[in-house]
Amino acid sequence: MRRATILAAAVLALALPCAAQDAGPKIFISVDMEGIGGVGSPAMTSSSGKDYGTARRLMTDEINAVVAAIFARGPAQILLNDSHGDHQNVLHTELDPRVVYIQGAIKPLGMVQGLDASFDGVIFLGYHAKAGDPDGFLAHTGTGSVKGLWLNGTEVGEGGMNAAFAGMHGVPVILAAGDSAFTAEISGQTAAETVTTKTAETPSAARLIHPDVVRAELGAAVGRALDRLGTGSFRLFDVGDPVEVRMRFQSTTHVDILQAIPGMSKADGYTAVYRARDADEAYRLIRLMYRFVSQ
Ligand SMILES: [Zn+2]
């Protein structure tokens, strides 16, 4: 009996690495709303706005298209993090049931909550360009009060900031989708496959690619991204450490009050500066700064 137990344990120990391999790649998806295919007005991205319900449906369908394309290639583990507004947008009961979903905005790592070094790749869906990009649709960084964000001198938007967090953990961005200004921006920082979902006519109006076309293109891009996994062809966006965080605001008051945080200083009246240990500490601090200025 005892021998049998030992044998069973040995077989299990041998089987475990295989089981882990059979589970397939571990993929983290962060989904914002402005860059989702078919979303073309500010109102659609606001919970009190016209057609917000349609935007939620489009968001959910776009995620499901990506998830279906991943599972079409074999087993996978997928963690999805809602990353827009109050982080309660996805129609989660209609999600592909193979996806694990994080809902709710009170989380220190915001758009990258749940992402760690155990993942093989990151996917950004529905993303937008950084604050001030004249070619972006609904371009912003975190909140409207932020006019610019720099990590060790490189200006980043939400995509770049999240890519830097992933890069610190050794996880590449493998696929990114959003408006044309966003896909250009993220291509400068990573070697991810990209899908452009729309082009800004103005900062608040978009020339839309039909959502069916977007989903078909995403399906093909998932295939290309998974083919490249493990080939070393993706580039980590590594800003190094320590990380100097510079955040520029529309108001000098924000910068003045932020001086209450030990280690915070001013580059000029509108720009707060903080030296963080690494991209993880920088991320948490930036989240705190967003929260403060959006109140
Ligand atoms: Zn956003």
Short mmCIF file of C-alpha atoms and ligand atoms in Angstrom, two decimals:
data_model
loop_
_atom_site.label_atom_id
_atom_site.label_comp_id
_atom_site.label_asym_id
_atom_site.label_seq_id
_atom_site.Cartn_x
_atom_site.Cartn_y
_atom_site.Cartn_z
CA MET A 1 0.00 0.00 0.00
CA ARG A 2 2.77 2.35 1.02
CA ARG A 3 4.79 1.44 -2.05
CA ALA A 4 1.79 2.09 -4.23
CA THR A 5 1.36 5.52 -2.65
CA ILE A 6 5.02 6.36 -3.27
CA LEU A 7 4.71 5.13 -6.84
CA ALA A 8 1.59 7.19 -7.40
CA ALA A 9 3.34 10.28 -6.00
CA ALA A 10 6.33 9.67 -8.28
CA VAL A 11 4.08 9.31 -11.32
CA LEU A 12 2.27 12.50 -10.35
CA ALA A 13 5.57 14.36 -9.87
CA LEU A 14 6.68 13.26 -13.32
CA ALA A 15 3.34 14.12 -14.83
CA LEU A 16 3.11 17.64 -13.40
CA PRO A 17 5.61 19.39 -15.69
CA CYS A 18 3.86 17.82 -18.68
CA ALA A 19 0.49 18.91 -17.38
CA ALA A 20 1.79 22.47 -17.03
CA GLN A 21 3.08 22.38 -20.61
CA ASP A 22 -0.20 20.98 -21.85
CA ALA A 23 -2.01 23.94 -20.32
CA GLY A 24 -0.56 26.02 -23.17
CA PRO A 25 0.63 29.63 -23.09
CA LYS A 26 -0.42 31.91 -20.27
CA ILE A 27 -1.82 35.12 -21.76
CA PHE A 28 -2.80 38.34 -19.99
CA ILE A 29 -5.35 40.58 -21.73
CA SER A 30 -5.96 44.18 -20.65
CA VAL A 31 -9.02 45.75 -22.29
CA ASP A 32 -9.79 49.46 -22.55
CA MET A 33 -12.77 50.84 -24.48
CA GLU A 34 -11.80 53.88 -26.62
CA GLY A 35 -9.97 51.74 -29.17
CA ILE A 36 -12.52 48.93 -29.49
CA GLY A 37 -13.72 48.37 -33.07
CA GLY A 38 -17.03 50.19 -33.62
CA VAL A 39 -16.62 52.74 -30.80
CA GLY A 40 -16.54 56.19 -32.43
CA SER A 41 -17.80 58.82 -29.98
CA PRO A 42 -16.98 59.96 -26.44
CA ALA A 43 -20.54 59.15 -25.32
CA MET A 44 -20.13 55.46 -26.16
CA THR A 45 -17.25 55.18 -23.66
CA SER A 46 -19.18 56.76 -20.77
CA SER A 47 -21.56 54.74 -18.61
CA SER A 48 -24.12 57.58 -18.81
CA GLY A 49 -23.68 58.14 -22.55
CA LYS A 50 -25.69 57.16 -25.62
CA ASP A 51 -24.91 53.67 -26.93
CA TYR A 52 -22.65 52.73 -24.01
CA GLY A 53 -24.49 49.39 -23.96
CA THR A 54 -23.48 48.86 -27.58
CA ALA A 55 -19.87 49.64 -26.70
CA ARG A 56 -19.97 47.00 -23.93
CA ARG A 57 -21.32 44.48 -26.43
CA LEU A 58 -18.62 45.38 -29.00
CA MET A 59 -15.93 45.10 -26.31
CA THR A 60 -17.15 41.68 -25.21
CA ASP A 61 -17.44 40.39 -28.78
CA GLU A 62 -13.93 41.63 -29.62
CA ILE A 63 -12.46 39.85 -26.58
CA ASN A 64 -14.33 36.65 -27.44
CA ALA A 65 -12.97 36.79 -31.01
CA VAL A 66 -9.41 37.01 -29.68
CA VAL A 67 -10.00 34.26 -27.13
CA ALA A 68 -11.52 31.98 -29.78
CA ALA A 69 -8.48 32.55 -32.00
CA ILE A 70 -6.13 31.67 -29.13
CA PHE A 71 -7.98 28.45 -28.27
CA ALA A 72 -8.21 27.53 -31.96
CA ARG A 73 -4.45 26.96 -31.71
CA GLY A 74 -4.64 24.71 -28.64
CA PRO A 75 -4.96 24.98 -24.88
CA ALA A 76 -4.18 28.26 -23.14
CA GLN A 77 -4.67 30.05 -19.84
CA ILE A 78 -6.18 33.51 -20.19
CA LEU A 79 -6.58 36.19 -17.54
CA LEU A 80 -8.62 39.23 -18.63
CA ASN A 81 -8.42 42.54 -16.73
CA ASP A 82 -11.14 45.15 -17.33
CA SER A 83 -9.19 48.43 -17.70
CA HIS A 84 -11.65 51.19 -18.63
CA GLY A 85 -13.36 53.74 -16.37
CA ASP A 86 -14.67 51.91 -13.31
CA HIS A 87 -13.31 48.63 -14.73
CA GLN A 88 -16.84 47.25 -14.95
CA ASN A 89 -17.59 47.26 -18.66
CA VAL A 90 -17.26 43.75 -20.06
CA LEU A 91 -20.53 41.77 -20.25
CA HIS A 92 -18.78 39.09 -18.26
CA THR A 93 -21.57 36.53 -18.20
CA GLU A 94 -21.28 36.46 -21.98
CA LEU A 95 -17.53 36.01 -22.01
CA ASP A 96 -16.02 32.81 -23.28
CA PRO A 97 -16.17 30.67 -20.10
CA ARG A 98 -12.53 29.62 -20.51
CA VAL A 99 -11.47 33.16 -19.53
CA VAL A 100 -10.78 34.26 -15.95
CA TYR A 101 -11.95 37.86 -15.53
CA ILE A 102 -10.95 40.64 -13.10
CA GLN A 103 -13.63 43.29 -12.55
CA GLY A 104 -13.52 46.47 -10.44
CA ALA A 105 -11.15 49.45 -10.33
CA ILE A 106 -9.91 49.45 -6.73
CA LYS A 107 -6.66 47.61 -7.41
CA PRO A 108 -3.13 48.97 -6.98
CA LEU A 109 -1.96 47.82 -10.39
CA GLY A 110 -4.96 49.11 -12.33
CA MET A 111 -4.77 48.11 -15.99
CA VAL A 112 -2.10 45.44 -15.30
CA GLN A 113 -3.59 43.96 -12.14
CA GLY A 114 -2.86 40.22 -12.10
CA LEU A 115 0.10 40.41 -14.50
CA ASP A 116 3.33 38.81 -13.25
CA ALA A 117 6.40 36.98 -14.54
CA SER A 118 4.46 33.71 -14.91
CA PHE A 119 2.81 34.97 -18.13
CA ASP A 120 4.10 34.28 -21.66
CA GLY A 121 2.54 37.28 -23.36
CA VAL A 122 0.37 40.37 -22.96
CA ILE A 123 -2.42 41.57 -25.26
CA PHE A 124 -3.84 45.11 -25.21
CA LEU A 125 -7.32 45.56 -26.71
CA GLY A 126 -9.29 48.77 -27.16
CA TYR A 127 -6.33 51.04 -26.37
CA HIS A 128 -5.85 54.73 -27.25
CA ALA A 129 -2.93 57.11 -27.78
CA LYS A 130 -1.17 59.12 -25.11
CA ALA A 131 -2.30 62.54 -23.87
CA GLY A 132 -1.76 65.33 -26.38
CA ASP A 133 -1.32 63.15 -29.48
CA PRO A 134 -3.06 65.27 -32.16
CA ASP A 135 -3.72 62.16 -34.28
CA GLY A 136 -5.31 60.15 -31.47
CA PHE A 137 -8.99 59.40 -30.86
CA LEU A 138 -9.90 60.30 -27.25
CA ALA A 139 -6.18 60.38 -26.48
CA HIS A 140 -5.34 60.71 -22.80
CA THR A 141 -3.07 59.30 -20.13
CA GLY A 142 -4.88 57.98 -17.08
CA THR A 143 -7.08 61.00 -16.50
CA GLY A 144 -7.82 64.28 -18.25
CA SER A 145 -5.79 66.32 -15.75
CA VAL A 146 -2.55 64.63 -16.85
CA LYS A 147 -0.87 66.40 -19.77
CA GLY A 148 2.13 64.10 -20.08
CA LEU A 149 3.97 61.20 -18.44
CA TRP A 150 7.65 60.31 -18.80
CA LEU A 151 9.51 57.23 -17.54
CA ASN A 152 13.27 57.81 -17.49
CA GLY A 153 12.82 60.52 -20.10
CA THR A 154 10.63 58.51 -22.49
CA GLU A 155 7.13 59.86 -22.93
CA VAL A 156 4.55 57.12 -22.54
CA GLY A 157 0.80 56.72 -22.58
CA GLU A 158 -1.18 53.99 -20.88
CA GLY A 159 0.10 51.43 -23.39
CA GLY A 160 3.75 52.36 -22.82
CA MET A 161 3.35 52.45 -19.06
CA ASN A 162 1.72 49.00 -19.07
CA ALA A 163 4.33 47.67 -21.50
CA ALA A 164 7.08 48.93 -19.16
CA PHE A 165 5.48 47.09 -16.23
CA ALA A 166 5.24 43.91 -18.32
CA GLY A 167 8.82 44.41 -19.53
CA MET A 168 10.12 44.64 -15.99
CA HIS A 169 8.60 41.21 -15.38
CA GLY A 170 10.12 39.85 -18.59
CA VAL A 171 6.76 39.50 -20.36
CA PRO A 172 6.46 40.83 -23.93
CA VAL A 173 3.47 42.61 -25.44
CA ILE A 174 2.57 40.26 -28.28
CA LEU A 175 -0.55 41.94 -29.71
CA ALA A 176 -1.99 45.44 -29.39
CA ALA A 177 -5.16 46.89 -30.94
CA GLY A 178 -6.58 50.41 -30.97
CA ASP A 179 -6.71 53.57 -33.07
CA SER A 180 -3.98 54.32 -35.62
CA ALA A 181 -2.11 56.75 -33.34
CA PHE A 182 -1.99 54.12 -30.59
CA THR A 183 -0.74 51.32 -32.84
CA ALA A 184 2.00 53.65 -34.14
CA GLU A 185 2.91 54.58 -30.56
CA ILE A 186 3.14 51.01 -29.25
CA SER A 187 5.08 49.88 -32.33
CA GLY A 188 7.82 52.31 -31.30
CA GLN A 189 8.10 50.65 -27.91
CA THR A 190 7.47 46.96 -28.60
CA ALA A 191 7.54 44.56 -31.54
CA ALA A 192 3.94 43.46 -30.94
CA GLU A 193 1.59 42.47 -33.72
CA THR A 194 -0.88 45.34 -34.12
CA VAL A 195 -4.41 45.79 -35.43
CA THR A 196 -5.71 49.28 -36.18
CA THR A 197 -9.41 49.56 -35.42
CA LYS A 198 -10.07 53.19 -36.47
CA THR A 199 -8.48 56.51 -37.39
CA ALA A 200 -9.29 59.79 -35.66
CA GLU A 201 -11.12 62.31 -37.83
CA THR A 202 -10.76 64.72 -34.92
CA PRO A 203 -9.80 64.00 -31.29
CA SER A 204 -13.49 63.20 -30.61
CA ALA A 205 -14.65 61.62 -33.89
CA ALA A 206 -13.44 58.43 -35.51
CA ARG A 207 -13.41 56.88 -38.96
CA LEU A 208 -14.35 53.32 -38.07
CA ILE A 209 -13.31 50.00 -39.53
CA HIS A 210 -16.29 47.65 -39.27
CA PRO A 211 -16.11 45.51 -36.11
CA ASP A 212 -16.45 42.30 -38.16
CA VAL A 213 -13.35 43.29 -40.13
CA VAL A 214 -11.50 44.20 -36.92
CA ARG A 215 -12.31 40.80 -35.39
CA ALA A 216 -11.17 38.94 -38.50
CA GLU A 217 -7.90 40.89 -38.48
CA LEU A 218 -7.45 40.20 -34.77
CA GLY A 219 -7.94 36.47 -35.41
CA ALA A 220 -5.16 36.50 -37.98
CA ALA A 221 -2.91 38.63 -35.74
CA VAL A 222 -3.38 36.20 -32.84
CA GLY A 223 -2.11 33.42 -35.11
CA ARG A 224 0.98 35.42 -36.06
CA ALA A 225 1.62 36.38 -32.42
CA LEU A 226 1.36 32.80 -31.15
CA ASP A 227 3.68 31.62 -33.94
CA ARG A 228 6.28 34.09 -32.68
CA LEU A 229 5.96 33.12 -28.99
CA GLY A 230 9.21 31.65 -27.73
CA THR A 231 11.16 32.73 -30.84
CA GLY A 232 12.70 35.74 -29.10
CA SER A 233 11.32 38.08 -31.76
CA PHE A 234 9.32 40.19 -29.32
CA ARG A 235 11.04 43.13 -27.67
CA LEU A 236 10.63 43.87 -23.99
CA PHE A 237 9.96 47.53 -23.26
CA ASP A 238 12.46 47.95 -20.46
CA VAL A 239 12.90 51.46 -19.05
CA GLY A 240 15.50 50.17 -16.54
CA ASP A 241 15.67 51.03 -12.86
CA PRO A 242 15.45 53.18 -10.89
CA VAL A 243 12.63 54.91 -12.76
CA GLU A 244 12.28 58.68 -12.80
CA VAL A 245 8.57 59.43 -13.10
CA ARG A 246 7.67 62.84 -14.48
CA MET A 247 4.01 63.78 -14.61
CA ARG A 248 2.79 67.05 -16.11
CA PHE A 249 -0.55 68.45 -15.02
CA GLN A 250 -2.91 71.16 -16.20
CA SER A 251 -2.83 72.81 -12.77
CA THR A 252 0.03 73.95 -10.54
CA THR A 253 -2.15 73.11 -7.53
CA HIS A 254 -1.88 69.37 -8.23
CA VAL A 255 1.91 69.62 -8.28
CA ASP A 256 2.01 71.65 -5.09
CA ILE A 257 -0.20 69.29 -3.09
CA LEU A 258 1.63 66.20 -4.39
CA GLN A 259 4.76 67.55 -2.66
CA ALA A 260 3.30 66.00 0.52
CA ILE A 261 4.54 62.61 -0.78
CA PRO A 262 8.07 62.03 0.57
CA GLY A 263 10.58 62.07 -2.29
CA MET A 264 8.33 64.07 -4.63
CA SER A 265 9.83 67.20 -6.19
CA LYS A 266 9.04 69.69 -8.96
CA ALA A 267 10.69 70.00 -12.38
CA ASP A 268 8.62 73.14 -12.97
CA GLY A 269 5.31 74.53 -11.76
CA TYR A 270 3.28 72.00 -13.77
CA THR A 271 5.54 68.95 -13.49
CA ALA A 272 6.00 66.63 -10.51
CA VAL A 273 9.03 64.31 -10.36
CA TYR A 274 9.61 61.16 -8.32
CA ARG A 275 12.40 58.61 -8.42
CA ALA A 276 10.95 55.09 -8.00
CA ARG A 277 12.98 51.95 -7.27
CA ASP A 278 11.66 50.12 -10.31
CA ALA A 279 8.75 49.96 -12.78
CA ASP A 280 6.56 48.24 -10.19
CA GLU A 281 6.93 51.03 -7.61
CA ALA A 282 6.57 53.62 -10.39
CA TYR A 283 3.30 52.02 -11.52
CA ARG A 284 1.78 52.03 -8.04
CA LEU A 285 2.80 55.65 -7.51
CA ILE A 286 1.36 56.77 -10.85
CA ARG A 287 -1.94 55.06 -9.97
CA LEU A 288 -1.99 57.02 -6.73
CA MET A 289 -1.23 60.28 -8.55
CA TYR A 290 -4.08 59.63 -11.05
CA ARG A 291 -6.47 58.94 -8.21
CA PHE A 292 -5.47 62.11 -6.46
CA VAL A 293 -5.87 64.44 -9.44
CA SER A 294 -9.13 62.93 -10.67
CA GLN A 295 -10.91 63.62 -7.36
ZN ZN B 1 -7.56 54.42 -21.17
#
